[in-house]
Short mmCIF file of C-alpha atoms in Angstrom, two decimals:
data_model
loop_
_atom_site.label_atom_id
_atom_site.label_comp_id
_atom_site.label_asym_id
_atom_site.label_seq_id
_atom_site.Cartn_x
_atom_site.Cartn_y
_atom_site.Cartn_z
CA UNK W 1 101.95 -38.31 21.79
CA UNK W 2 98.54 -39.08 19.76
CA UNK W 3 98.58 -35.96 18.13
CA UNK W 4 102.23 -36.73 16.16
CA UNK W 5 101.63 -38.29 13.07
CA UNK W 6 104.27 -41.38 12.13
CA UNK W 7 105.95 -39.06 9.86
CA UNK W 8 107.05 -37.08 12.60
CA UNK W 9 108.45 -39.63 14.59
CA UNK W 10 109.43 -42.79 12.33
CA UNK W 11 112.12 -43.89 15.32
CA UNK W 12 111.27 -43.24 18.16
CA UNK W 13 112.60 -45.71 20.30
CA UNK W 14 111.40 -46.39 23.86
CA UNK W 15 113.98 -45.83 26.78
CA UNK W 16 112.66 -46.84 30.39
CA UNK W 17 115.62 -44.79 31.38
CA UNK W 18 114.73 -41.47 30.14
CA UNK W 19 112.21 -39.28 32.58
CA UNK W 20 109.19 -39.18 30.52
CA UNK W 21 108.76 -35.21 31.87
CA UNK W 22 111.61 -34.62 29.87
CA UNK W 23 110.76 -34.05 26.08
CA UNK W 24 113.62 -35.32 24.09
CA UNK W 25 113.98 -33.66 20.80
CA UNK W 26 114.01 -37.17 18.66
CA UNK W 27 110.98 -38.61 20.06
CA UNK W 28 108.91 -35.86 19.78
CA UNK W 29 109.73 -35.68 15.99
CA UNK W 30 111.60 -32.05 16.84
CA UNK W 31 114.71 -33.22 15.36
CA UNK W 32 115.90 -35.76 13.03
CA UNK W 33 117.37 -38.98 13.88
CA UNK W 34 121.05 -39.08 14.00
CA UNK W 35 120.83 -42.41 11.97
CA UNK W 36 118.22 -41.54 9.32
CA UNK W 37 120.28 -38.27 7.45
CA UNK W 38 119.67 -39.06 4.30
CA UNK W 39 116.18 -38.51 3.00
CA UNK W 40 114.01 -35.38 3.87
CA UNK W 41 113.17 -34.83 7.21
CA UNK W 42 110.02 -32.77 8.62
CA UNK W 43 110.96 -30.47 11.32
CA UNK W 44 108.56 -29.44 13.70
CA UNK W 45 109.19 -26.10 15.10
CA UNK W 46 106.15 -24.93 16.97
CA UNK W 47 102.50 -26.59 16.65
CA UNK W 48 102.16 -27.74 13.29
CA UNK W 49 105.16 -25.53 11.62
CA UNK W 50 107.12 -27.40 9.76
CA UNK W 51 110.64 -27.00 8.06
CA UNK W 52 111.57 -29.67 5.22
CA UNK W 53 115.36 -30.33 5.59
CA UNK W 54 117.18 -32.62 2.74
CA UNK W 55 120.21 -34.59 3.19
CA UNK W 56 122.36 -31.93 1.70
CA UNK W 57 121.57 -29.32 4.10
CA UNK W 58 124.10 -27.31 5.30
CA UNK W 59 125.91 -28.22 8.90
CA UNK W 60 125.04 -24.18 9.68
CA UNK W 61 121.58 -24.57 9.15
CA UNK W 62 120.76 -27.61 10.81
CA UNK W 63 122.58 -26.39 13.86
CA UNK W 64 120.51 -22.84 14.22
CA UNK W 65 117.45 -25.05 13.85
CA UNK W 66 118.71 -27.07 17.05
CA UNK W 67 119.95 -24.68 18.96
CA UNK W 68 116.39 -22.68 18.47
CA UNK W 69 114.66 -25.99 19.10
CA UNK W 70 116.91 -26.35 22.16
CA UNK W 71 115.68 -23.05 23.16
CA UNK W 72 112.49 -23.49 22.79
CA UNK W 73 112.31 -26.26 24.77
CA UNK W 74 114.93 -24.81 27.69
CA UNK W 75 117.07 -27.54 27.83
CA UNK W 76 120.37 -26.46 26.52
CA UNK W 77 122.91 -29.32 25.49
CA UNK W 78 126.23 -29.42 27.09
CA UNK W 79 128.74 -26.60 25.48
CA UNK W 80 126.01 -24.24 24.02
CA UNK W 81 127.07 -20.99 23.73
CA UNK W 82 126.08 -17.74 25.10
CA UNK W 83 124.24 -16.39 22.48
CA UNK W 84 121.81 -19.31 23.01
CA UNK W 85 120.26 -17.14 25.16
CA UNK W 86 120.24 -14.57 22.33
CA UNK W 87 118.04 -17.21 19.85
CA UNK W 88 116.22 -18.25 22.78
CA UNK W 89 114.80 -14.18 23.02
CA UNK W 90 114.90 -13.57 19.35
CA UNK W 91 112.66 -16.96 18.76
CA UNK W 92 109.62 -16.03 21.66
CA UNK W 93 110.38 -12.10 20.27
CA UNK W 94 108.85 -14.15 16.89
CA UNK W 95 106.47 -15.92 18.50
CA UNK W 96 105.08 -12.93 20.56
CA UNK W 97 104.80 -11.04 17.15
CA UNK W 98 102.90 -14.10 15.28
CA UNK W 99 100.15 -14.31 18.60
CA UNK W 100 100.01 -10.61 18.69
CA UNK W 101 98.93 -10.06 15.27
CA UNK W 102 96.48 -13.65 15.77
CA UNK W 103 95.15 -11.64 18.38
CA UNK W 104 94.96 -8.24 16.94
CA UNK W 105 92.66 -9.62 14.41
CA UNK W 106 90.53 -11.31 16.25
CA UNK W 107 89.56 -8.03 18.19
CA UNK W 108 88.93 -6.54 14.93
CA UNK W 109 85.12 -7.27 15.82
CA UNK W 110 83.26 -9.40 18.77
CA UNK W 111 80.26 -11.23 17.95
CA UNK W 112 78.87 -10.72 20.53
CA UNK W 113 78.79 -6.95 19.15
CA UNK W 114 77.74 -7.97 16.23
CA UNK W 115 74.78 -10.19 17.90
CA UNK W 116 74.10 -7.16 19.77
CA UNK W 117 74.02 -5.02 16.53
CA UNK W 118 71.52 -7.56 15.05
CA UNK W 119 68.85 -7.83 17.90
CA UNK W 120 68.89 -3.79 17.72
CA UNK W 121 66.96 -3.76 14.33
CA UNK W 122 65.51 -7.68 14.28
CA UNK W 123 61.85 -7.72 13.76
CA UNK W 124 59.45 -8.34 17.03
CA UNK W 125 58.00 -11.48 15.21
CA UNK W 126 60.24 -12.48 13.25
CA UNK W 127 64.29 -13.91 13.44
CA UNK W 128 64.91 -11.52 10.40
CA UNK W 129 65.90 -7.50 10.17
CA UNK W 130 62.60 -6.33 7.56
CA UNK W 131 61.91 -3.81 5.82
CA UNK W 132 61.61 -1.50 8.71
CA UNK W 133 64.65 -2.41 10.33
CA UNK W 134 66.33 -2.02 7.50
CA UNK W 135 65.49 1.53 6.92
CA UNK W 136 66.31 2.02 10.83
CA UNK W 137 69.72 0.56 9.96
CA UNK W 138 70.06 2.87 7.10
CA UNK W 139 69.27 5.79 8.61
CA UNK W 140 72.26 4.94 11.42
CA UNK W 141 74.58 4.30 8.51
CA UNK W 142 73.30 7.58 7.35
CA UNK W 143 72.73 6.13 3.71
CA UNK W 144 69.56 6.34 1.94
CA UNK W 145 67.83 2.98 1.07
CA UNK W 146 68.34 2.95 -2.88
CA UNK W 147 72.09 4.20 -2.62
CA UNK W 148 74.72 2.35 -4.06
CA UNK W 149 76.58 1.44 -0.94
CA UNK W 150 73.47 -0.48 0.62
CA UNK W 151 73.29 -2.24 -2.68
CA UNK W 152 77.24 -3.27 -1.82
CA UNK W 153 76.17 -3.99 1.87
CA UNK W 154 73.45 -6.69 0.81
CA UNK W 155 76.22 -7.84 -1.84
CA UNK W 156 78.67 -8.32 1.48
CA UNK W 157 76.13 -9.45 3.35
CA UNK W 158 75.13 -12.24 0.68
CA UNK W 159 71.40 -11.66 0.99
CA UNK W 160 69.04 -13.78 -0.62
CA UNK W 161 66.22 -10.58 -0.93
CA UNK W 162 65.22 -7.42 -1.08
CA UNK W 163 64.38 -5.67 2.63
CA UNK W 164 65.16 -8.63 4.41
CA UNK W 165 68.83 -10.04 6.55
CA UNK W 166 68.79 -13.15 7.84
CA UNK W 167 70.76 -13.26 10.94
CA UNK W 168 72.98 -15.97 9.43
CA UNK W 169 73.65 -12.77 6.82
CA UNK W 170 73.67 -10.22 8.71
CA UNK W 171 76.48 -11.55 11.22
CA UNK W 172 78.59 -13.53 8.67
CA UNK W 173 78.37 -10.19 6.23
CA UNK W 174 80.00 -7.94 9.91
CA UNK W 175 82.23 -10.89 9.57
CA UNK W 176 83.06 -10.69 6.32
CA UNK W 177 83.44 -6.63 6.89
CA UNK W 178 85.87 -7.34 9.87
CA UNK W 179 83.64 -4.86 11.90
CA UNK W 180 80.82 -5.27 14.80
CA UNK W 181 79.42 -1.34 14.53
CA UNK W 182 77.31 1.47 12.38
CA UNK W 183 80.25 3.09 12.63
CA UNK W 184 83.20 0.29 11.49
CA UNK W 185 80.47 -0.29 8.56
CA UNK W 186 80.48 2.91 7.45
CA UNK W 187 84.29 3.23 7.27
CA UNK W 188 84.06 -0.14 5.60
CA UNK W 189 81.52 0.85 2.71
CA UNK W 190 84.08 3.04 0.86
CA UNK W 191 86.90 0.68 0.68
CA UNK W 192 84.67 -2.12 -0.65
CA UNK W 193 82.70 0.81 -3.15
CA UNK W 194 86.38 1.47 -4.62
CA UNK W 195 88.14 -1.66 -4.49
CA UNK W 196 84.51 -2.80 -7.00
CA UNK W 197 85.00 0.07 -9.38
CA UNK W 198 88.34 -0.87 -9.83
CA UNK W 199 88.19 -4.35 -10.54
CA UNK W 200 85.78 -5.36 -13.44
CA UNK W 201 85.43 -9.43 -12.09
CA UNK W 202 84.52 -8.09 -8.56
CA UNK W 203 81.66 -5.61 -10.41
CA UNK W 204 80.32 -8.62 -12.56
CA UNK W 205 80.11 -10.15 -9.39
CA UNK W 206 78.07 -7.63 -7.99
CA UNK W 207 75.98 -6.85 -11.13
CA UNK W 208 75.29 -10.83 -11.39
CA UNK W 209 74.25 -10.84 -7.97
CA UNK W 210 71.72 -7.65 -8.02
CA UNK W 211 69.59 -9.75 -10.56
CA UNK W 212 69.10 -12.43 -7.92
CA UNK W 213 68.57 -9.86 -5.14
CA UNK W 214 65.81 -8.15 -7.08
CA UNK W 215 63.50 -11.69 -7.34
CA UNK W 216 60.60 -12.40 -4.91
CA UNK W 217 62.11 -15.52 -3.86
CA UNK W 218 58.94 -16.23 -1.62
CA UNK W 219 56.93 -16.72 -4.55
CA UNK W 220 59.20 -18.76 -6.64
CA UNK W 221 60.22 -15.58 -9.22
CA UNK W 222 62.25 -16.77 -11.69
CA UNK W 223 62.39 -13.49 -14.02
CA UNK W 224 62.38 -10.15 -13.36
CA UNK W 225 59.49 -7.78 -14.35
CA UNK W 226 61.02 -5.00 -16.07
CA UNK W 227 60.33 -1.92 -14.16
CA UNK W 228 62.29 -3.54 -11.23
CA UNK W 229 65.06 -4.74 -14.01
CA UNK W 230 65.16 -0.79 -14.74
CA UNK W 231 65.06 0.15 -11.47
CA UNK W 232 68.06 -1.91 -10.46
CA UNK W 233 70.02 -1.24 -14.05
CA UNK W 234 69.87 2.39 -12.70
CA UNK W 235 71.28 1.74 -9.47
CA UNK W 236 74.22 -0.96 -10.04
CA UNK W 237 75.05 1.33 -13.06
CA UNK W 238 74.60 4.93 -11.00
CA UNK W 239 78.41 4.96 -10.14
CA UNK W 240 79.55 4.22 -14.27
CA UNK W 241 76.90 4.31 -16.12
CA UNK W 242 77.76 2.88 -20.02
CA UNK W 243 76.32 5.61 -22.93
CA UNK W 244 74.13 3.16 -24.17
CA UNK W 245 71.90 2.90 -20.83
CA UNK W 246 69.89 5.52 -21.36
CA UNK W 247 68.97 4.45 -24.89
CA UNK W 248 67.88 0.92 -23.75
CA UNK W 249 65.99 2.36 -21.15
CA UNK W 250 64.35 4.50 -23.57
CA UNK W 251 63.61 1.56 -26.16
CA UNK W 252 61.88 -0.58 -23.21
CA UNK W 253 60.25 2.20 -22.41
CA UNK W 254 58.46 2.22 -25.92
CA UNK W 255 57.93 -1.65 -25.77
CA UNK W 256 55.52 -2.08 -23.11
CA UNK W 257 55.05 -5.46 -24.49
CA UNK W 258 58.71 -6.76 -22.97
CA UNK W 259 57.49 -6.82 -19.58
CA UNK W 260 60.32 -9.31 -18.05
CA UNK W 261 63.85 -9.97 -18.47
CA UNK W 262 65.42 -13.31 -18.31
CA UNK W 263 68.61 -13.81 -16.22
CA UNK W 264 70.98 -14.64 -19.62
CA UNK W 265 69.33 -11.35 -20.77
CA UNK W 266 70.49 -9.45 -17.86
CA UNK W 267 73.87 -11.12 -17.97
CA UNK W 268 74.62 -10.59 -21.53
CA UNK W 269 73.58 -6.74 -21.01
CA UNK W 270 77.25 -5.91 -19.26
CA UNK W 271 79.17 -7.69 -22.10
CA UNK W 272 76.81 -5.96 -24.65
CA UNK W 273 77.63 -2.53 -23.75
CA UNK W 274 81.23 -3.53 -23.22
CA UNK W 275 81.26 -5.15 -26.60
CA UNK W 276 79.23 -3.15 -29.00
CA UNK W 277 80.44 0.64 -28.62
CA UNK W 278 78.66 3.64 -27.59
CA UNK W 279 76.69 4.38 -31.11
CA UNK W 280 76.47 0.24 -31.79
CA UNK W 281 78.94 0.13 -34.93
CA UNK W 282 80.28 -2.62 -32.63
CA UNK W 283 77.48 -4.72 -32.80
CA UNK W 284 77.61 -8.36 -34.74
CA UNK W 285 74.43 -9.64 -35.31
CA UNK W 286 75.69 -13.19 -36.25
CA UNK W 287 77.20 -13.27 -32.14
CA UNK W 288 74.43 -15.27 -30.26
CA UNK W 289 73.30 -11.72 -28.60
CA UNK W 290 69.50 -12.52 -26.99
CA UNK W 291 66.78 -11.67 -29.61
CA UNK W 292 66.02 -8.57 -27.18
CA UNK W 293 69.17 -7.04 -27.95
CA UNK W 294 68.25 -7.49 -32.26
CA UNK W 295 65.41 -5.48 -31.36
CA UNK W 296 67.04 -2.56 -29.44
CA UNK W 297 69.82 -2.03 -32.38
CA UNK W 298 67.05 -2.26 -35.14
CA UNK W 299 65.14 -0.20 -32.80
CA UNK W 300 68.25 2.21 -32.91
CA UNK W 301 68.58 2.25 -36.25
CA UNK W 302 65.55 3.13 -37.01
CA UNK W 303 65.28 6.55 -35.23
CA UNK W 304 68.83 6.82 -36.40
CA UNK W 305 67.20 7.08 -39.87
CA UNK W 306 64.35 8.94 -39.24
CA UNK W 307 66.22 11.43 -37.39
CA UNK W 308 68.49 12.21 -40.73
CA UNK W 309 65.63 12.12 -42.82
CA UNK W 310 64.09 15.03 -40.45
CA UNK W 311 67.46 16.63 -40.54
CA UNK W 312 67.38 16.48 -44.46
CA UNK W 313 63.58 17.83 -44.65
CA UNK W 314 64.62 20.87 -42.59
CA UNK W 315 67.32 21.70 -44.58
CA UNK W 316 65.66 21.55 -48.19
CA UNK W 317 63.06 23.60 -46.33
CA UNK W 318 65.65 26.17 -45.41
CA UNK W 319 67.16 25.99 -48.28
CA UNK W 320 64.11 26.53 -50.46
CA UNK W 321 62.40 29.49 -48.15
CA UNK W 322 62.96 32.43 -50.05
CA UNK W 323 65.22 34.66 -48.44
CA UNK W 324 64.57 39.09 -47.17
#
């Protein structure tokens, strides 16, 4: 009776008489107290289900929620019908359903499985899957390293760095996947790739986290050098890539003097190309864009110019050639 809160069971009343065997429906807090019927009452059906039943419930209602309690409990009150017998099948037909589908999801994976999946690639020294591992894994999932889907997987699998799960990761990101096997992960993969795609707060989520996944952790990185920023712009962005990626690319490509890019930079990159339009007639300069991003449209601008002053050179030169 410890586990019933006073709530359940405001008045209870002790009886000597009354075989304590027997669970009577008003001590156990299963029904309501014949002389409290005017406030709400919490039923409790099964466990911790509860039904909240006001004074002006109907007489119907209250009396299918006692005859299934009845049921439930097999001890039928004097008078009860036959179909008694009816609730009492359609109520465990319910709670057969309810455990079934508890149970049916639990199978969905066995850690032990997934344990088993681990120790398979886990380095000989070390309680981590490395770089080598990793590749073994990807080779069973039949994905090359630099894919987008293992990018997803290490997103799933909430990894802190590059060629390296933790075994915390690796089983709580099976876990996460509902699967314990290559082959559940690989049927996973899509579903996760697409569900992404589709949804533009579970790709910032993904493009946030690819920044943090592309720092050296173990030496206290704290911005990324820009051929790995490049490197991992090219991957996040290789299933939609925006029009503008190749031309920022391109621009820190000719300024070998940017040679790291700050997290808000990296951030503000996905709202940039969202924001500013494929040729940049978008672009505000008085928005608090990073400085970076000033450069790269005057940097635009620029070859924009020279590239109709060229255009306008070779046509006066055409124009002035004399002509056969």
């Amino acid at each position: 009776m410890g586990n019933f809160c006073s709530v359940c069971y405001p008045h209870r009343s002790p009886n000597k008489n009354r075989p304590t065997s027997l669970p009577y429906p008003e001590s156990s807090g299963l029904l309501q107290a014949q002389n409290d019927v005017s406030g709400p009452v919490n039923i409790a059906m099964v466990g911790s289900t509860q039904a909240h039943v006001t004074g002006s419930t109907s007489q119907s209602h209250l009396a299918i929620t006692k005859s299934e309690t009845y049921a439930l409990l097999g001890n039928p009150p004097p008078g009860t019908s036959s179909s008694l017998k009816s609730e009492k099948r359609s109520l465990a037909s319910k709670l057969s359903g309810t455990l079934n589908r508890s149970n049916s999801e639990s199978r969905a994976y066995s850690e032990s499985k997934i344990t088993s999946l681990y120790e398979k690639y886990k380095d000989e020294h070390e309680d981590s899957i490395l770089s080598e591992g990793i590749e073994e894994f990807c080779i069973d999932l039949q994905l090359k390293p630099d894919e987008f889907k293992v990018l997803v997987l290490a997103w799933k699998f909430e990894a802190e760095q590059m060629c390296r799960f933790t075994r915390q990761e690796f089983l709580s990101g099976c876990k996460a996947l509902k699967t314990d096997s290559c082959k559940g992960i690989q049927t996973k993969l899509p579903e996760v790739v697409i569900q992404i795609l589709a949804d533009p707060e579970k790709f910032k989520e993904l493009y946030r986290f690819t920044y943090k996944f592309g720092l050296d952790c173990s030496s206290g990185q704290r911005i990324l050098p820009v051929d790995m920023a490049v490197s991992l712009w090219l991957l996040v962005f290789s299933q939609n890539e925006p029009p503008l990626l190749k031309k920022w690319l391109h621009f820190l490509e000719k300024h070998p003097e940017v040679r790291g890019i700050p997290r808000d930079t990296w951030n503000m990159f996905l709202n940039f190309t969202n924001t500013v339009g494929n040729d940049l007639t978008q672009y505000d300069d008085t928005e608090a864009w990073p400085s970076l991003f000033d450069d790269f449209v005057e940097f635009e601008n620029d070859q924009l110019n020279q590239n109709s002053s060229t255009m306008q050179d070779l046509n006066r030169e055409s124009s002035s050639s004399p002509t056969s």
